[in-house]
Structure formats: C-alpha cells, structure tokens
Amino acid sequence: MSASPAGGREGSKGWQGRSRAGEQGAGLAPRLYQRAFDILAAQIGDGVLAAGTRLTESGVAEQFDISRAPARRALAELERSGFVVKSEGRGYAVRKPLEGVSAHRTATPAEEDVRLVSQPSWERIYAEVEDEIVGRISFASWRVNEAKLARYYHVSRTVARDVVGRLQQRGVLRKDDRSRWYAPALTPEHVGELYELRSILEPVALTKAAPNMPRNFLAGMREHLDEAIAHADAIEGPTLDRLEEEMHVTLLEYCGNRTLMQAITLPQSLLIAHRFLYRWTPRLFNTEPFLPEHMEVVRHLGAGDIRGAANALEHHLKVSSGRALARVDVIRREFHAESLPYLDRLDVS
C-alpha cells in the first residue's frame, strides 16, 4: 500500500492521499464508498449500530456487495469523521456519538437494505477506473489493457469495453496508431494544447449561450461565486469542482450547438483532471485565482456585454494553464500510486 506525505489512507484501489467524506467524484453515479459511508454513518448516528460494534473491511464489502477498495475507503472516512476508531484487533469499532458529529444525510430503511450495485455493471466500476487513471496521468502516460481491466474487476469484456468507451467520450483515453487505448500524461505541452483549444472554442460557445440562459441562471452563478469568495480561505475541492462545472459546462450547454459541445469535450477532459487535482490541492493558492476571473465573466454577462464576457473567459483560460501545471507538479512530487495490472506506464514525465 502506498503512502502519502499527509499520512492519508487509500482513496480507491491503489491510490493514496487526503480526502473528505461525501465528496462528489467523477463519473455518472455516486461513489460506492460515499453511499456506504452515508448509510453506515446514518446507522451509527441513529443508534442502529451501537457503540463498540466492530466493522471490518470484508464485512462492509459483503454487506453492500461491493469490492474491498470502496469498503476500505468508507471505513477510513468514518474514522476521519469520528464515527469509528481502530479496534485492537482487525477492523474498526463504533464509538459513542460525539457532539457535532453527524451523518451527511439520514439513510431511509429502504436504503439500508439495498445492495449498492443495483446500477448497470459499467457504472459500478467507472468512477473508480476514471479516478485511478486521472490520478496517474500527473506522472506519465498509461496504456489501458481492456482484457486485464475486465479480469481485475471480475466483469465481462463488454462491461470493460463500455467503461473504456465512456473514458474516450470524456476525453480521458485516446487510441494510438496501433488502435491501443492510452491516457496521455499531463505534460506542459499537452496541458498547453488543451487550454489553447479551450480558449478558442469556449468563448464561441459562450457567445451563443448567453442569449439562451434562463433568467435566474446568471443570478445563481453570481450567488455561488459571492459565497465562494466570501469563504475563500476555507473552500474545498468539491466546491471548486461545482463552480468549474457551472461555468464551463452548464452555462456553455445553452449554446444549443451539439456539434460545438462535442468539439469542446476533448479539451474539457481537463475538468475531469481538475476534479482530482482540486481534491488533493485545494489550498495551493491563498485565494483560488479563478474565482474573480469567473466573476468577471458573470459581470459582463449581467451588463449585457457578451463580447466582454467572451474576452474575459478567453483570458481566464489562457492564464489557467500555468496554475493547472502547478497542481500537477504538487501531485507529481508528493504522491505515488501502486501499480495496477490493467495499466502499463509508457513514459516518465
């Protein structure tokens, strides 16, 4: 098991680092560990699991019909949140509820009995696979072996192919000249190219989207940015993710041009990488630099100055490349990941 400088525990299979319970991960479905954490935390908070009850990785995995990796993550997050403590033997022991410690939400009786894998097979593993790949492209490029991926997760080749296809759609994977799947490293050249493409395409999409925005959408963006700026010293990765998504995806989708949005998908694979980077480096800057830049776009839109908004967005994207590389550099210096059988390292960045 790899170790991080912060002494963090495993996030998903093989990955080490700092995290917070309840973060929203990439992919379509909530993370399995998040759902297990929510249900177990609610059971502990409600007294269903009494103080002293022992929870083990294998037991949680069996209870929710999930692999040991998300079970391990759920238990680690329960420990960080004060719901359990390491037991003298194996596993964890439920501790007495502490004042101010509560679950993110209360699980209903129906949820407590539902196996967490009731979603399509590819969705069960997609978020974890995406996280593993995106976490490693700070270090190098990686070839993805579809057959080994299927064996590793005990799924069919069809399921593995669905996962790989989704990763391609989201710009995480490409095919080389021999039609083999690979994830390109976040090198300065690659990041620079992606940001250059974004700075060309996204202002065009913004110009088309501005007249189609619902009346209350812009007010909501301003409110969210005001809140983030007011609490900039305590902002967390998931909040940064949501603000990026609102500006660069939700807003731009009002452009009404599906072909343009498809063209934007490839360079916006950076947004997926940022979900990972923000999670581990939310305090890299004293005040997150993109917040006032997003607000500048919103101000121009509020004044009806669409051209000014597009220019502000272009400027924001052009200056963001260096900040992204600074985050990548932190990950490259401070973290390392275990080898996985379905990933082969191609080069050292």
XYZ file of C-alpha atoms in Angstrom:
349
model
C 0.000 0.000 0.000
C 1.438 3.361 -0.981
C 1.748 6.234 1.450
C 1.178 9.940 1.050
C 3.043 12.717 2.849
C -0.129 13.591 4.689
C -0.451 10.078 6.040
C -3.689 9.593 4.145
C -5.382 6.296 3.531
C -6.358 4.678 0.297
C -8.872 6.622 -1.784
C -9.764 3.884 -4.245
C -7.846 0.832 -5.367
C -4.172 1.660 -5.017
C -4.433 5.440 -4.665
C -3.236 7.264 -1.565
C -3.913 10.783 -0.396
C -6.068 13.204 1.514
C -9.837 13.233 1.108
C -13.071 14.343 2.706
C -16.120 12.173 3.137
C -19.032 12.963 0.910
C -17.046 14.408 -1.985
C -18.717 14.001 -5.318
C -16.463 12.101 -7.672
C -16.248 11.909 -11.381
C -18.495 9.585 -13.358
C -22.238 9.291 -13.564
C -23.026 7.529 -10.300
C -22.176 8.495 -6.713
C -19.052 6.736 -5.493
C -19.737 3.390 -3.878
C -17.710 4.354 -0.832
C -19.748 7.563 -0.452
C -23.013 5.675 -0.449
C -21.666 3.079 2.002
C -20.311 5.881 4.211
C -23.650 7.724 4.217
C -25.641 4.632 5.176
C -23.214 3.470 7.872
C -22.894 6.985 9.316
C -26.674 7.275 9.469
C -26.939 3.881 11.171
C -24.338 4.899 13.749
C -25.990 8.275 14.306
C -29.395 6.648 14.761
C -28.060 4.031 17.147
C -28.725 1.144 14.782
C -25.034 0.302 15.095
C -24.278 0.565 18.809
C -21.035 1.786 20.332
C -18.482 -0.998 20.297
C -19.884 -2.726 17.215
C -16.987 -3.983 15.117
C -16.849 -3.156 11.407
C -14.389 -4.872 9.098
C -13.427 -4.270 5.512
C -14.614 -7.707 4.426
C -17.853 -7.333 6.382
C -18.727 -3.981 4.826
C -17.832 -5.285 1.380
C -20.125 -8.272 1.872
C -22.950 -6.183 3.365
C -23.088 -3.841 0.391
C -21.904 -6.309 -2.265
C -19.003 -4.061 -3.222
C -15.277 -4.652 -3.585
C -12.888 -4.232 -0.673
C -11.461 -0.963 -2.036
C -14.606 1.194 -1.578
C -15.329 -0.648 1.691
C -11.863 0.304 2.923
C -12.402 3.905 1.849
C -15.790 4.105 3.581
C -14.276 2.863 6.847
C -11.367 5.290 6.568
C -13.798 8.181 6.080
C -15.882 7.013 9.042
C -12.732 7.084 11.152
C -11.805 10.588 9.962
C -15.320 11.801 10.697
C -15.256 10.433 14.237
C -17.803 7.632 13.829
C -15.371 4.742 14.408
C -11.922 4.105 15.862
C -9.329 1.488 15.035
C -10.006 -1.598 17.139
C -7.274 -3.521 18.928
C -7.848 -6.447 16.620
C -8.897 -6.258 12.991
C -11.211 -3.553 11.723
C -12.860 -0.650 13.490
C -15.131 -0.183 16.492
C -18.142 2.135 16.503
C -17.560 4.893 19.021
C -20.088 6.771 21.098
C -21.615 9.635 19.106
C -19.694 12.877 19.568
C -21.383 16.252 19.821
C -21.340 17.914 16.423
C -20.619 14.679 14.541
C -23.462 13.672 12.272
C -24.110 11.912 9.015
C -24.319 13.873 5.772
C -27.843 12.611 5.418
C -30.095 10.049 7.059
C -30.489 6.809 5.192
C -34.019 5.515 4.870
C -34.828 1.940 5.919
C -35.112 1.020 2.248
C -31.633 2.347 1.543
C -30.167 0.410 4.444
C -31.249 -2.850 2.862
C -30.361 -2.067 -0.761
C -27.235 -3.537 -2.237
C -25.144 -0.747 -3.718
C -24.559 -2.496 -7.022
C -28.116 -2.244 -8.313
C -26.891 0.037 -11.129
C -25.555 -1.084 -14.544
C -22.304 -3.014 -14.296
C -20.143 -0.448 -16.079
C -21.351 2.346 -13.763
C -20.322 0.312 -10.717
C -16.652 0.491 -11.646
C -16.462 3.533 -13.931
C -15.799 6.211 -11.290
C -13.067 4.123 -9.690
C -11.334 3.387 -13.006
C -11.512 7.038 -14.056
C -10.076 8.121 -10.723
C -7.190 5.648 -10.957
C -6.266 6.782 -14.469
C -6.664 10.510 -13.884
C -4.657 10.228 -10.678
C -1.739 8.724 -12.580
C -1.523 10.996 -15.629
C 0.275 13.565 -13.486
C 3.224 11.147 -13.626
C 3.171 9.576 -17.080
C 1.110 8.305 -19.980
C -0.560 4.923 -19.454
C -1.732 2.155 -21.744
C -5.048 0.603 -20.731
C -5.488 -3.140 -21.263
C -9.196 -3.842 -21.701
C -8.907 -7.599 -21.077
C -6.930 -7.123 -17.861
C -9.381 -4.448 -16.749
C -12.217 -6.956 -17.096
C -10.321 -9.618 -15.135
C -9.295 -7.193 -12.404
C -12.872 -6.139 -11.675
C -14.383 -9.570 -12.416
C -16.626 -8.168 -15.151
C -17.218 -9.155 -18.762
C -15.243 -7.751 -21.683
C -18.447 -5.975 -22.713
C -18.559 -4.103 -19.408
C -14.862 -3.225 -19.672
C -15.443 -2.015 -23.225
C -18.305 0.195 -22.026
C -16.022 1.743 -19.409
C -13.254 2.365 -21.917
C -15.726 3.828 -24.411
C -17.041 6.248 -21.810
C -13.494 7.288 -20.929
C -12.866 8.010 -24.604
C -16.048 10.086 -24.850
C -14.911 12.166 -21.896
C -11.504 12.776 -23.439
C -9.546 10.753 -20.878
C -8.451 8.000 -23.287
C -7.228 8.047 -26.870
C -6.141 5.423 -29.381
C -2.572 5.236 -30.632
C -1.553 4.425 -34.210
C -1.998 0.703 -33.436
C -5.522 1.224 -32.077
C -4.449 0.632 -28.468
C -6.011 2.661 -25.679
C -3.849 5.077 -23.727
C -4.238 8.024 -21.364
C -1.879 10.889 -22.246
C 0.204 12.423 -19.483
C -0.490 15.939 -18.257
C 2.759 17.274 -19.656
C 3.223 21.028 -20.122
C 2.842 20.532 -23.869
C -0.386 18.533 -23.581
C -1.943 20.841 -20.988
C -0.958 23.882 -23.034
C -2.548 22.453 -26.172
C -5.780 21.625 -24.369
C -6.050 25.082 -22.806
C -5.281 26.722 -26.140
C -8.111 24.771 -27.749
C -10.461 25.634 -24.885
C -9.618 29.338 -25.201
C -10.689 29.188 -28.845
C -13.859 27.102 -28.545
C -15.405 28.070 -25.214
C -15.748 31.832 -25.888
C -17.601 30.954 -29.099
C -19.946 28.676 -27.152
C -20.439 31.394 -24.534
C -21.421 33.931 -27.193
C -24.076 31.540 -28.459
C -25.215 30.506 -24.969
C -25.675 33.986 -23.463
C -28.992 34.823 -25.190
C -30.428 31.419 -24.200
C -29.688 31.439 -20.467
C -32.725 31.154 -18.166
C -33.392 34.375 -16.273
C -32.350 33.062 -12.886
C -29.262 31.162 -14.057
C -26.894 34.126 -14.042
C -28.149 35.265 -10.627
C -27.456 31.775 -9.295
C -23.909 31.837 -10.686
C -23.270 35.217 -9.056
C -24.644 33.978 -5.735
C -22.461 30.870 -5.797
C -19.352 32.909 -6.623
C -20.129 35.505 -3.951
C -20.416 32.714 -1.388
C -17.154 31.105 -2.518
C -15.238 34.390 -2.498
C -16.585 35.252 0.961
C -15.248 31.933 2.293
C -12.212 31.624 0.030
C -9.945 30.708 2.955
C -11.994 27.581 3.690
C -13.029 26.487 0.215
C -12.798 22.768 -0.558
C -12.186 20.766 -3.712
C -15.821 19.758 -4.339
C -16.907 23.415 -4.275
C -14.245 24.308 -6.820
C -15.449 21.425 -8.976
C -19.033 22.672 -8.920
C -18.048 26.222 -9.831
C -15.938 24.995 -12.742
C -18.782 22.775 -13.939
C -21.268 25.647 -13.749
C -19.125 27.992 -15.827
C -17.559 25.661 -18.346
C -20.270 23.032 -18.853
C -23.735 24.045 -17.636
C -23.533 27.596 -18.988
C -21.965 26.647 -22.302
C -24.557 23.936 -22.965
C -27.100 26.722 -23.542
C -25.287 27.413 -26.812
C -27.653 24.961 -28.497
C -24.925 23.641 -30.811
C -24.368 19.964 -30.073
C -21.509 19.650 -32.545
C -19.673 22.545 -30.900
C -20.167 20.995 -27.463
C -18.824 17.681 -28.751
C -15.744 19.500 -30.034
C -15.290 21.044 -26.600
C -15.419 17.624 -24.902
C -11.815 16.651 -25.678
C -10.100 19.721 -24.204
C -12.556 19.657 -21.303
C -11.043 16.370 -20.193
C -9.020 18.842 -18.135
C -12.116 19.408 -15.996
C -12.083 15.731 -15.080
C -8.414 16.009 -14.173
C -9.186 19.095 -12.093
C -11.661 17.103 -10.004
C -8.724 15.030 -8.915
C -6.266 17.930 -8.624
C -8.654 20.115 -6.612
C -9.345 17.239 -4.254
C -5.691 16.897 -3.287
C -4.506 20.511 -3.671
C -7.387 22.801 -2.601
C -5.002 25.074 -0.673
C -2.307 25.533 -3.310
C -3.152 29.236 -3.592
C -4.070 31.559 -0.720
C -7.139 32.646 -2.686
C -8.292 30.487 -5.601
C -7.403 32.648 -8.632
C -10.238 31.546 -10.888
C -12.950 32.928 -8.590
C -12.546 36.625 -9.547
C -11.996 35.587 -13.171
C -15.309 33.721 -13.219
C -16.946 36.708 -11.555
C -15.612 38.985 -14.296
C -17.358 36.824 -16.896
C -20.579 36.960 -14.881
C -20.362 40.753 -14.502
C -20.056 41.250 -18.258
C -22.978 38.907 -18.879
C -25.074 40.747 -16.306
C -24.359 44.027 -18.088
C -25.389 42.545 -21.423
C -21.797 42.749 -22.690
C -21.497 39.358 -24.374
C -18.298 40.244 -26.235
C -16.704 41.396 -22.975
C -17.780 38.155 -21.295
C -16.250 36.076 -24.100
C -12.997 38.057 -23.860
C -12.938 37.586 -20.071
C -13.461 33.838 -20.484
C -10.684 33.654 -23.069
C -8.314 35.489 -20.720
C -9.264 33.202 -17.842
C -8.478 30.100 -19.870
C -5.186 31.455 -21.171
C -3.862 32.160 -17.678
C -5.220 28.926 -16.175
C -2.720 26.632 -17.870
C 0.142 27.539 -15.566
C -1.976 27.058 -12.456
C -3.047 23.612 -13.630
C 0.576 22.637 -14.141
C 1.416 23.888 -10.643
C -1.177 21.490 -9.215
C 0.138 18.652 -11.370
C 3.632 19.378 -10.069
C 2.469 19.040 -6.453
C 0.890 15.656 -7.200
C 3.996 14.521 -9.058
C 6.293 15.460 -6.156
C 4.237 14.348 -3.191
C 2.177 11.338 -4.230
C 2.710 7.973 -5.789
C 0.374 5.144 -6.691
C 0.510 1.390 -6.658
C 0.799 -0.487 -9.914
C -2.401 -1.883 -11.379
C -2.465 -4.884 -13.732
C -4.577 -3.131 -16.381
C -2.327 -0.032 -16.588
C 1.123 -0.021 -18.181
C 3.313 3.038 -17.773
C 4.506 4.405 -21.094
C 6.866 7.224 -20.163
C 8.155 9.249 -17.262
C 7.147 12.911 -17.225
